[in-house]
Short mmCIF file of C-alpha atoms and ligand atoms in Angstrom, two decimals:
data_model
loop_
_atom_site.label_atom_id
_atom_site.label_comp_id
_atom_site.label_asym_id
_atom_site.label_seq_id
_atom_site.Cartn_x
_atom_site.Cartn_y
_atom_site.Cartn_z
CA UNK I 1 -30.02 8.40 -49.41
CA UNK I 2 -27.17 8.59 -46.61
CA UNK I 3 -24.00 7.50 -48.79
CA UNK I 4 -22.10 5.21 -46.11
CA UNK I 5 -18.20 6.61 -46.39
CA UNK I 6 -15.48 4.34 -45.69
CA UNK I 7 -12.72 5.91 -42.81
CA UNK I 8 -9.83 4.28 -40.64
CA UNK I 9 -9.51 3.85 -37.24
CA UNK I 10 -6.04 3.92 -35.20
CA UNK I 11 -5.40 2.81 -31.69
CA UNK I 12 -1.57 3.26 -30.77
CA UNK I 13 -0.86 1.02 -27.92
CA UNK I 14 2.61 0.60 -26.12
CA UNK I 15 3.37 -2.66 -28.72
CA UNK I 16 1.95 -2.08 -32.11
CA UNK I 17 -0.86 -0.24 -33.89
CA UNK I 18 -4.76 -1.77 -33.93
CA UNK I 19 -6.30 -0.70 -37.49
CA UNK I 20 -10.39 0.00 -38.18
CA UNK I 21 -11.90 -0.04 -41.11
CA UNK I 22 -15.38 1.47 -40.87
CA UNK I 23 -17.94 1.89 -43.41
CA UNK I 24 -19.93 4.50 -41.72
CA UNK I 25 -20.92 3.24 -38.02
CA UNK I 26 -20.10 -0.12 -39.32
CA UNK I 27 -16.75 -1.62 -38.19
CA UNK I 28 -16.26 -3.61 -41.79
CA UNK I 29 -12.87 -5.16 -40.44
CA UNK I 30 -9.66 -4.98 -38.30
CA UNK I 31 -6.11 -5.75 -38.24
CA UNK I 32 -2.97 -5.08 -36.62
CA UNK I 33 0.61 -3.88 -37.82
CA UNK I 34 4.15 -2.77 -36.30
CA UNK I 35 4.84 0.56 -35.58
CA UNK I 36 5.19 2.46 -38.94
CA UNK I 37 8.28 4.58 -40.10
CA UNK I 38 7.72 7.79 -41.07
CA UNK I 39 8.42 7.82 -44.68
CA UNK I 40 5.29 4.84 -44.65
CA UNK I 41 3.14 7.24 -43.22
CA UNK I 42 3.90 9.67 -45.72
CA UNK I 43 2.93 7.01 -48.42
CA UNK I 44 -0.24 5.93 -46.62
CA UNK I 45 -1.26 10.20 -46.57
CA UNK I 46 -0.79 10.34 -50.15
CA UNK I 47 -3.49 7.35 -50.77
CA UNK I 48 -0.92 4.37 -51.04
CA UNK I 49 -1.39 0.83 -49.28
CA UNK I 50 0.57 -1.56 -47.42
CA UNK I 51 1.03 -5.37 -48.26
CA UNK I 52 -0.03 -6.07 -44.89
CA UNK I 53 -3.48 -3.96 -45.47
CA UNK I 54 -6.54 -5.64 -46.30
CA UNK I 55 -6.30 -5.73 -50.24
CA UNK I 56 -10.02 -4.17 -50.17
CA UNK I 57 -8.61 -0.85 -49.23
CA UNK I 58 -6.86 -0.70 -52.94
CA UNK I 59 -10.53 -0.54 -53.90
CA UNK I 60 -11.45 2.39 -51.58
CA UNK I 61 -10.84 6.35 -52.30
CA UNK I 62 -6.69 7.75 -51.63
CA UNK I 63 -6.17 8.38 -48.10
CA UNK I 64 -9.04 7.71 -46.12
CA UNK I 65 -9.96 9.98 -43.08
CA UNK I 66 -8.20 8.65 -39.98
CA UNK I 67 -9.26 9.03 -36.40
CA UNK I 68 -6.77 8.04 -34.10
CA UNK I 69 -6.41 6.97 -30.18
CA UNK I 70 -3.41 7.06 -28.88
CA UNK I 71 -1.76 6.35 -25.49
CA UNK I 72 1.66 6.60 -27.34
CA UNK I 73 2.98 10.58 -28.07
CA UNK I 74 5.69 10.27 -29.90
CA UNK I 75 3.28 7.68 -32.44
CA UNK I 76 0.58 9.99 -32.54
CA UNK I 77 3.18 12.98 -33.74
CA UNK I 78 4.01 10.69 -36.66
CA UNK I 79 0.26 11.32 -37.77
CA UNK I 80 -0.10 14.87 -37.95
CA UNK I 81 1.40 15.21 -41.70
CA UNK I 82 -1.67 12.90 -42.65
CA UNK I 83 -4.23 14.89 -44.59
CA UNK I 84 -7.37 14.01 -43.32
CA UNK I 85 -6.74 12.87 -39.25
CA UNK I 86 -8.94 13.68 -35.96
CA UNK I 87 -6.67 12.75 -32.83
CA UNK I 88 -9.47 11.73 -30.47
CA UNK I 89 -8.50 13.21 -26.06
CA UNK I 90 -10.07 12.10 -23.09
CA UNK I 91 -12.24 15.41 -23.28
CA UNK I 92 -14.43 13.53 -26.45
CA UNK I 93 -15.25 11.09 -24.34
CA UNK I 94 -18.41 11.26 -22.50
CA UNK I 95 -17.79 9.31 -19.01
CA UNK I 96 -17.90 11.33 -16.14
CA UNK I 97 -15.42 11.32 -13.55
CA UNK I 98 -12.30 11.16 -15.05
CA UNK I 99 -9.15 12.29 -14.29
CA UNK I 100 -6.67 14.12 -16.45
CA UNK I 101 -4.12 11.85 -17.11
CA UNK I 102 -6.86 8.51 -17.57
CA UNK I 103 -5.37 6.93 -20.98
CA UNK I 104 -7.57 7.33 -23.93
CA UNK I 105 -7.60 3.62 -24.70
CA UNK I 106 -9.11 2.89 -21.00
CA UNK I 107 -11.65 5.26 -21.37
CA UNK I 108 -12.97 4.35 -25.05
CA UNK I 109 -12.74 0.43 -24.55
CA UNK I 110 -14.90 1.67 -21.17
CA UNK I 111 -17.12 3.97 -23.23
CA UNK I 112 -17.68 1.69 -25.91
CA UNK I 113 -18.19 -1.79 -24.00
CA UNK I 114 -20.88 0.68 -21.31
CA UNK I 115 -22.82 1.61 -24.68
CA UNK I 116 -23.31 -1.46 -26.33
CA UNK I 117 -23.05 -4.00 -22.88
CA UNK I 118 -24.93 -1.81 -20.79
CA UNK I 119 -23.35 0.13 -17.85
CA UNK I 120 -22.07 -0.89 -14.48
CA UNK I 121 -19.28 -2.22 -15.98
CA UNK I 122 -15.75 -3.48 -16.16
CA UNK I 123 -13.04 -3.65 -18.25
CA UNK I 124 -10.00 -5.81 -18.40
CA UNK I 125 -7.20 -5.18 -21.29
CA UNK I 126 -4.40 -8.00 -21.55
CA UNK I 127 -2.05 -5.35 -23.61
CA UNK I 128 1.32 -4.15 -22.90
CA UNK I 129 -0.36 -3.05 -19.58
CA UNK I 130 -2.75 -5.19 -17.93
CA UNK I 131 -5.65 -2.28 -16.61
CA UNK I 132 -8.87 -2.65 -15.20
CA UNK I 133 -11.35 0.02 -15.44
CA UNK I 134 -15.02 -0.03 -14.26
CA UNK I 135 -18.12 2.79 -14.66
CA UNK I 136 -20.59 2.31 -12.23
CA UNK I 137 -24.83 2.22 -13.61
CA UNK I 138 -24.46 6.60 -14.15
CA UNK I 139 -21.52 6.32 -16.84
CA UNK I 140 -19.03 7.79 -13.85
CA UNK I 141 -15.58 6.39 -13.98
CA UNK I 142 -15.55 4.63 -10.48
CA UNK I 143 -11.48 3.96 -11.24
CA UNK I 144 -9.45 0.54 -11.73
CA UNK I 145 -5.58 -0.89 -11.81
CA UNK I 146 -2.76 -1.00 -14.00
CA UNK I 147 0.16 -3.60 -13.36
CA UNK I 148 2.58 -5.22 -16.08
CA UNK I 149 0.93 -7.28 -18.74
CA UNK I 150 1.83 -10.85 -19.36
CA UNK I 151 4.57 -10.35 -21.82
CA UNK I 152 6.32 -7.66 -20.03
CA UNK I 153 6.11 -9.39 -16.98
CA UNK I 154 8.36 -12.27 -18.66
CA UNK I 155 10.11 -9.73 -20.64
CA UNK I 156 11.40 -7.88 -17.73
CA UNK I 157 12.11 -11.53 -15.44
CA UNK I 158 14.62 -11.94 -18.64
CA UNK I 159 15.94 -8.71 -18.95
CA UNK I 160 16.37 -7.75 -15.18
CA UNK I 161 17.96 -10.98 -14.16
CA UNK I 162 21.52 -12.78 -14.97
CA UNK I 163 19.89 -16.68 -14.86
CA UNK I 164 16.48 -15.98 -16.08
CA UNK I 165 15.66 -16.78 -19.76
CA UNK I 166 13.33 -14.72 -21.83
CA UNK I 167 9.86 -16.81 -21.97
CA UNK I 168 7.69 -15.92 -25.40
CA UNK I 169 4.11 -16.51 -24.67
CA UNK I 170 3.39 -17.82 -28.18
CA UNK I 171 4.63 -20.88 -27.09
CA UNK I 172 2.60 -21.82 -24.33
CA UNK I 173 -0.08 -24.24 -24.83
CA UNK I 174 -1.52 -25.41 -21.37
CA UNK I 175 -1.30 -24.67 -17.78
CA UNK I 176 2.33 -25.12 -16.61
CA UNK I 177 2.75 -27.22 -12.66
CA UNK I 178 2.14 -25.33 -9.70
CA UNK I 179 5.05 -26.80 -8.25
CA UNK I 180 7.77 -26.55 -11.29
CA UNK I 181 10.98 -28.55 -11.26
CA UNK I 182 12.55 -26.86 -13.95
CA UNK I 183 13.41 -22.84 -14.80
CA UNK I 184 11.14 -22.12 -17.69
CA UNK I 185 7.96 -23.70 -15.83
CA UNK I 186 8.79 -21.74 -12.59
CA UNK I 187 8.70 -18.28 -14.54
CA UNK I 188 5.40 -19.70 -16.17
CA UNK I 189 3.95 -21.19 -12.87
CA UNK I 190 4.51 -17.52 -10.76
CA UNK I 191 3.75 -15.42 -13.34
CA UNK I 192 0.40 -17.07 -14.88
CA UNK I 193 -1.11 -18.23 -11.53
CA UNK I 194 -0.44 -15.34 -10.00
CA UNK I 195 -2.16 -13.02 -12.35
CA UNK I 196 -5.14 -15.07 -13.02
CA UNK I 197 -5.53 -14.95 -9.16
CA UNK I 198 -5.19 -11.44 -9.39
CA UNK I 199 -7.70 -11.41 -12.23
CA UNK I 200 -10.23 -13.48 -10.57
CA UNK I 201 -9.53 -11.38 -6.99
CA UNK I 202 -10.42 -7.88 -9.25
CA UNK I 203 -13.70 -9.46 -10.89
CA UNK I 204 -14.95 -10.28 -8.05
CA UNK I 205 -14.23 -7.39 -5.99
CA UNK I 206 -15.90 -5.61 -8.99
CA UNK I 207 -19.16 -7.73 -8.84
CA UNK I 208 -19.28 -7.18 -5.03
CA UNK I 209 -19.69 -3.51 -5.32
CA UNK I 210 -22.13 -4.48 -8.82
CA UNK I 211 -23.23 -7.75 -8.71
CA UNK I 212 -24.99 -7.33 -12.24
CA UNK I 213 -22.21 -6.10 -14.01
CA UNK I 214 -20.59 -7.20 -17.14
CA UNK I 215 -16.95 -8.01 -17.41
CA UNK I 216 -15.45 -7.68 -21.06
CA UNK I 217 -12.00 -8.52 -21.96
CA UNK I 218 -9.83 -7.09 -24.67
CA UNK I 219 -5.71 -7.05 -25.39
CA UNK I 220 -3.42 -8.90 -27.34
CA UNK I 221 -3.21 -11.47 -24.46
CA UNK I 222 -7.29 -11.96 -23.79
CA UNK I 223 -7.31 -14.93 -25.37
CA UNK I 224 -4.85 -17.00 -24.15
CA UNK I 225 -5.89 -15.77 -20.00
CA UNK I 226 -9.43 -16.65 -21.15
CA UNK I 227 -8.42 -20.05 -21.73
CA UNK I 228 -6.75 -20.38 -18.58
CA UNK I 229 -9.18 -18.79 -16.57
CA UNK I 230 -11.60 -21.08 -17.97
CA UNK I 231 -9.53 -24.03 -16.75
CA UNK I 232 -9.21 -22.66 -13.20
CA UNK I 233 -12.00 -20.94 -12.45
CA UNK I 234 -14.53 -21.91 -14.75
CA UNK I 235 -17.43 -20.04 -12.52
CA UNK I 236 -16.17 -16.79 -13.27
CA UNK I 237 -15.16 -17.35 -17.03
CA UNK I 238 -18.98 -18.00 -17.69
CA UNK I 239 -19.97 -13.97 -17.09
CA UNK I 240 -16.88 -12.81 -18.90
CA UNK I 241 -16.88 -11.48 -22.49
CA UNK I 242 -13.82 -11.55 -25.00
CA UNK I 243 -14.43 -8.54 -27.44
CA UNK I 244 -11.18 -7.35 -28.89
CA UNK I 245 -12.74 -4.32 -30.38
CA UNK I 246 -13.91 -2.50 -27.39
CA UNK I 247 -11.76 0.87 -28.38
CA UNK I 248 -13.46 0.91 -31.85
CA UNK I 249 -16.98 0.52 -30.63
CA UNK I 250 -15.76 3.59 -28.33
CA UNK I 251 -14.69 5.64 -31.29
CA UNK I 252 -17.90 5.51 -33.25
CA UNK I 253 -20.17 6.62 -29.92
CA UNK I 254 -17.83 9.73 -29.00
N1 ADP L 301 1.56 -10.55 -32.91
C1 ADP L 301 1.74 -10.01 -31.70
N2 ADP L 301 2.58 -8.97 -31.55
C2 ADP L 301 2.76 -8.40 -30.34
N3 ADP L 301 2.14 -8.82 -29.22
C3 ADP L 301 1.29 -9.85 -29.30
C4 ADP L 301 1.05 -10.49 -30.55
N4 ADP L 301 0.13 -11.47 -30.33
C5 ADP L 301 -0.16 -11.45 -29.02
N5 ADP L 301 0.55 -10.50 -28.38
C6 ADP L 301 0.48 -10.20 -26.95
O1 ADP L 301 -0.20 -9.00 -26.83
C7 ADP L 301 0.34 -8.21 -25.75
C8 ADP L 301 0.26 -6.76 -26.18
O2 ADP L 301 -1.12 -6.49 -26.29
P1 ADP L 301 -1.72 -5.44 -27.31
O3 ADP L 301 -3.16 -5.31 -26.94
O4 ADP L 301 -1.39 -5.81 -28.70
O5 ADP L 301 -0.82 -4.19 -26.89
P2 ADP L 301 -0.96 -2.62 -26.96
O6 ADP L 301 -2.39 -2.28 -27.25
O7 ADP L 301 -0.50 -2.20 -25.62
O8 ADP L 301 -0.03 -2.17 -28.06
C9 ADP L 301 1.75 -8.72 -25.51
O9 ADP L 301 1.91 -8.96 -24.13
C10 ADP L 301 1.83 -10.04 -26.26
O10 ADP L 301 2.00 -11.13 -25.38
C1 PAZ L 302 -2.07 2.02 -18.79
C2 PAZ L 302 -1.62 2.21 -20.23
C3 PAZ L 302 -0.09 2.27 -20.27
C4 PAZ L 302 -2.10 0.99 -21.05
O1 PAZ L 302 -1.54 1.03 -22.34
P1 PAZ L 302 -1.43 -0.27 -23.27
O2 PAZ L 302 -0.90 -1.36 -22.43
O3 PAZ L 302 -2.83 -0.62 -23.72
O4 PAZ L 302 -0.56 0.11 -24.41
C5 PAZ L 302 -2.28 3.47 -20.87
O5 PAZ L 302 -3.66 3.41 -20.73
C6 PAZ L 302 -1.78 4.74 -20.22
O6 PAZ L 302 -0.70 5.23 -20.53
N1 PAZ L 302 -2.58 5.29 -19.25
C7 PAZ L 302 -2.26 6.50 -18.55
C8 PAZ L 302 -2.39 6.34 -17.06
C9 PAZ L 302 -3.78 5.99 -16.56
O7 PAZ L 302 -4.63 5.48 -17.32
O8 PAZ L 302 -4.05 6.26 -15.37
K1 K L 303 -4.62 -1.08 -25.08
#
């Protein structure tokens, strides 16, 4: 009998760390934390927890193997004192036509949502970045876009500028006016309609060159866009999918 072993998965992103838990080539759950300081990583290598771990993982064997993407260096350095850890590079992954310096995270959440969507097809992520990245019907990379993702686009508005405030997009609920009348709603108003144009423009751009394609979206902001892409252009919301574990589908096919 094949004894299914429990491992984690890590994806370091620019704003925090995305955590796997697999049970063999089953993804059994997922969370996120902060960046961690070294001194927890040295606990976590010697088979320790965190409070904001899922309490299962007290159950499971001391330090589980750890795979790990990484778009983040200095992060991934952190790791190497951990026992039992596999960094995963751009050579691991399968698609064809990359180029050196493609981020791991683009080309697993492209990997993984080509395997299990079927390929053409393209990827959004709403992280820290906001990327696309497509694979055309013969797993090539055909290329994509990176621009500033919704939070650092208000982040840097608030930073950059004397009058601006800082806008936090927990806080938003609906569409803001097109035509604001007051400071807050004119940040909102620029920055939101003009990336879900953007977003809209890409897609179909994308489906022009493969009409049959699949779209998936994944990111710490996917949700919130989805919802306001659905209230604008509710045409093009109905072929998109939100799947927020694109990288970790990635990791188990490479
Ligand atoms: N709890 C949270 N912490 C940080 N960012 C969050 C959180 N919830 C939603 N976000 C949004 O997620 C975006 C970052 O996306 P994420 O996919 O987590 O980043 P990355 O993979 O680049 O680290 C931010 O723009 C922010 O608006
Ligand atoms: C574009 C990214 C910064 C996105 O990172 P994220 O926002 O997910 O943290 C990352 O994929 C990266 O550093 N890429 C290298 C450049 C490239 O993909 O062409
Ligand atoms: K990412």
């Amino acid at each position: 009998m094949n004894i299914q072993k429990p491992w984690l998965a890590l994806e370091i992103g620019n704003s925090r760390l995305h955590w796997g838990l697999f049970v063999g080539e089953t993804l059994d759950c997922t969370w996120n934390t902060d960046y961690l300081p070294d001194s927890v990583i040295q606990q976590l290598g010697n088979g320790r927890t965190l409070d904001e771990f899922p309490a299962k993982i007290f159950t499971l064997p001391s330090s589980l193997p750890l795979v790990i993407a990484s778009v983040v260096p200095s992060q991934t350095a952190l790791w190497q004192s951990y026992p039992n850890v596999r960094v995963i590079t751009l050579e691991n992954v399968p698609l064809k036509n990359t180029y050196p310096t493609l981020g791991i995270d683009r080309a697993l959440a492209l990997w993984g949502a080509g395997i299990k969507l079927g390929f053409p097809i393209l990827v959004i992520d709403a992280g820290t970045a906001l990327t696309f990245t497509g694979a055309d019907s013969e797993q090539n990379l055909v290329g994509g876009a990176i621009l500033p993702g919704l939070g650092l686009q208000f982040a840097t508005l608030g930073q950059k500028t004397s009058q601006l405030p800082q806008l936090e997009t927990q806080n938003f609920t609906s569409l803001p006016p097109r035509f604001a009348l007051n400071t807050p709603e004119a940040i909102q108003s620029g920055v939101i309609y003009t990336l879900l144009a953007g977003i809209k423009d890409f897609m179909t751009a994308w489906w022009d060159l493969y009409p049959n394609s699949k779209v998936a979206i994944k990111g710490g902001d996917r949700t919130l866009l989805f919802n306001y892409l659905q209230t604008l252009y509710p045409e093009i919301t109905a072929h998109l999918i939100v799947e927020p574990n694109l990288i970790f589908w990635g990791i188990i096919y490479v």
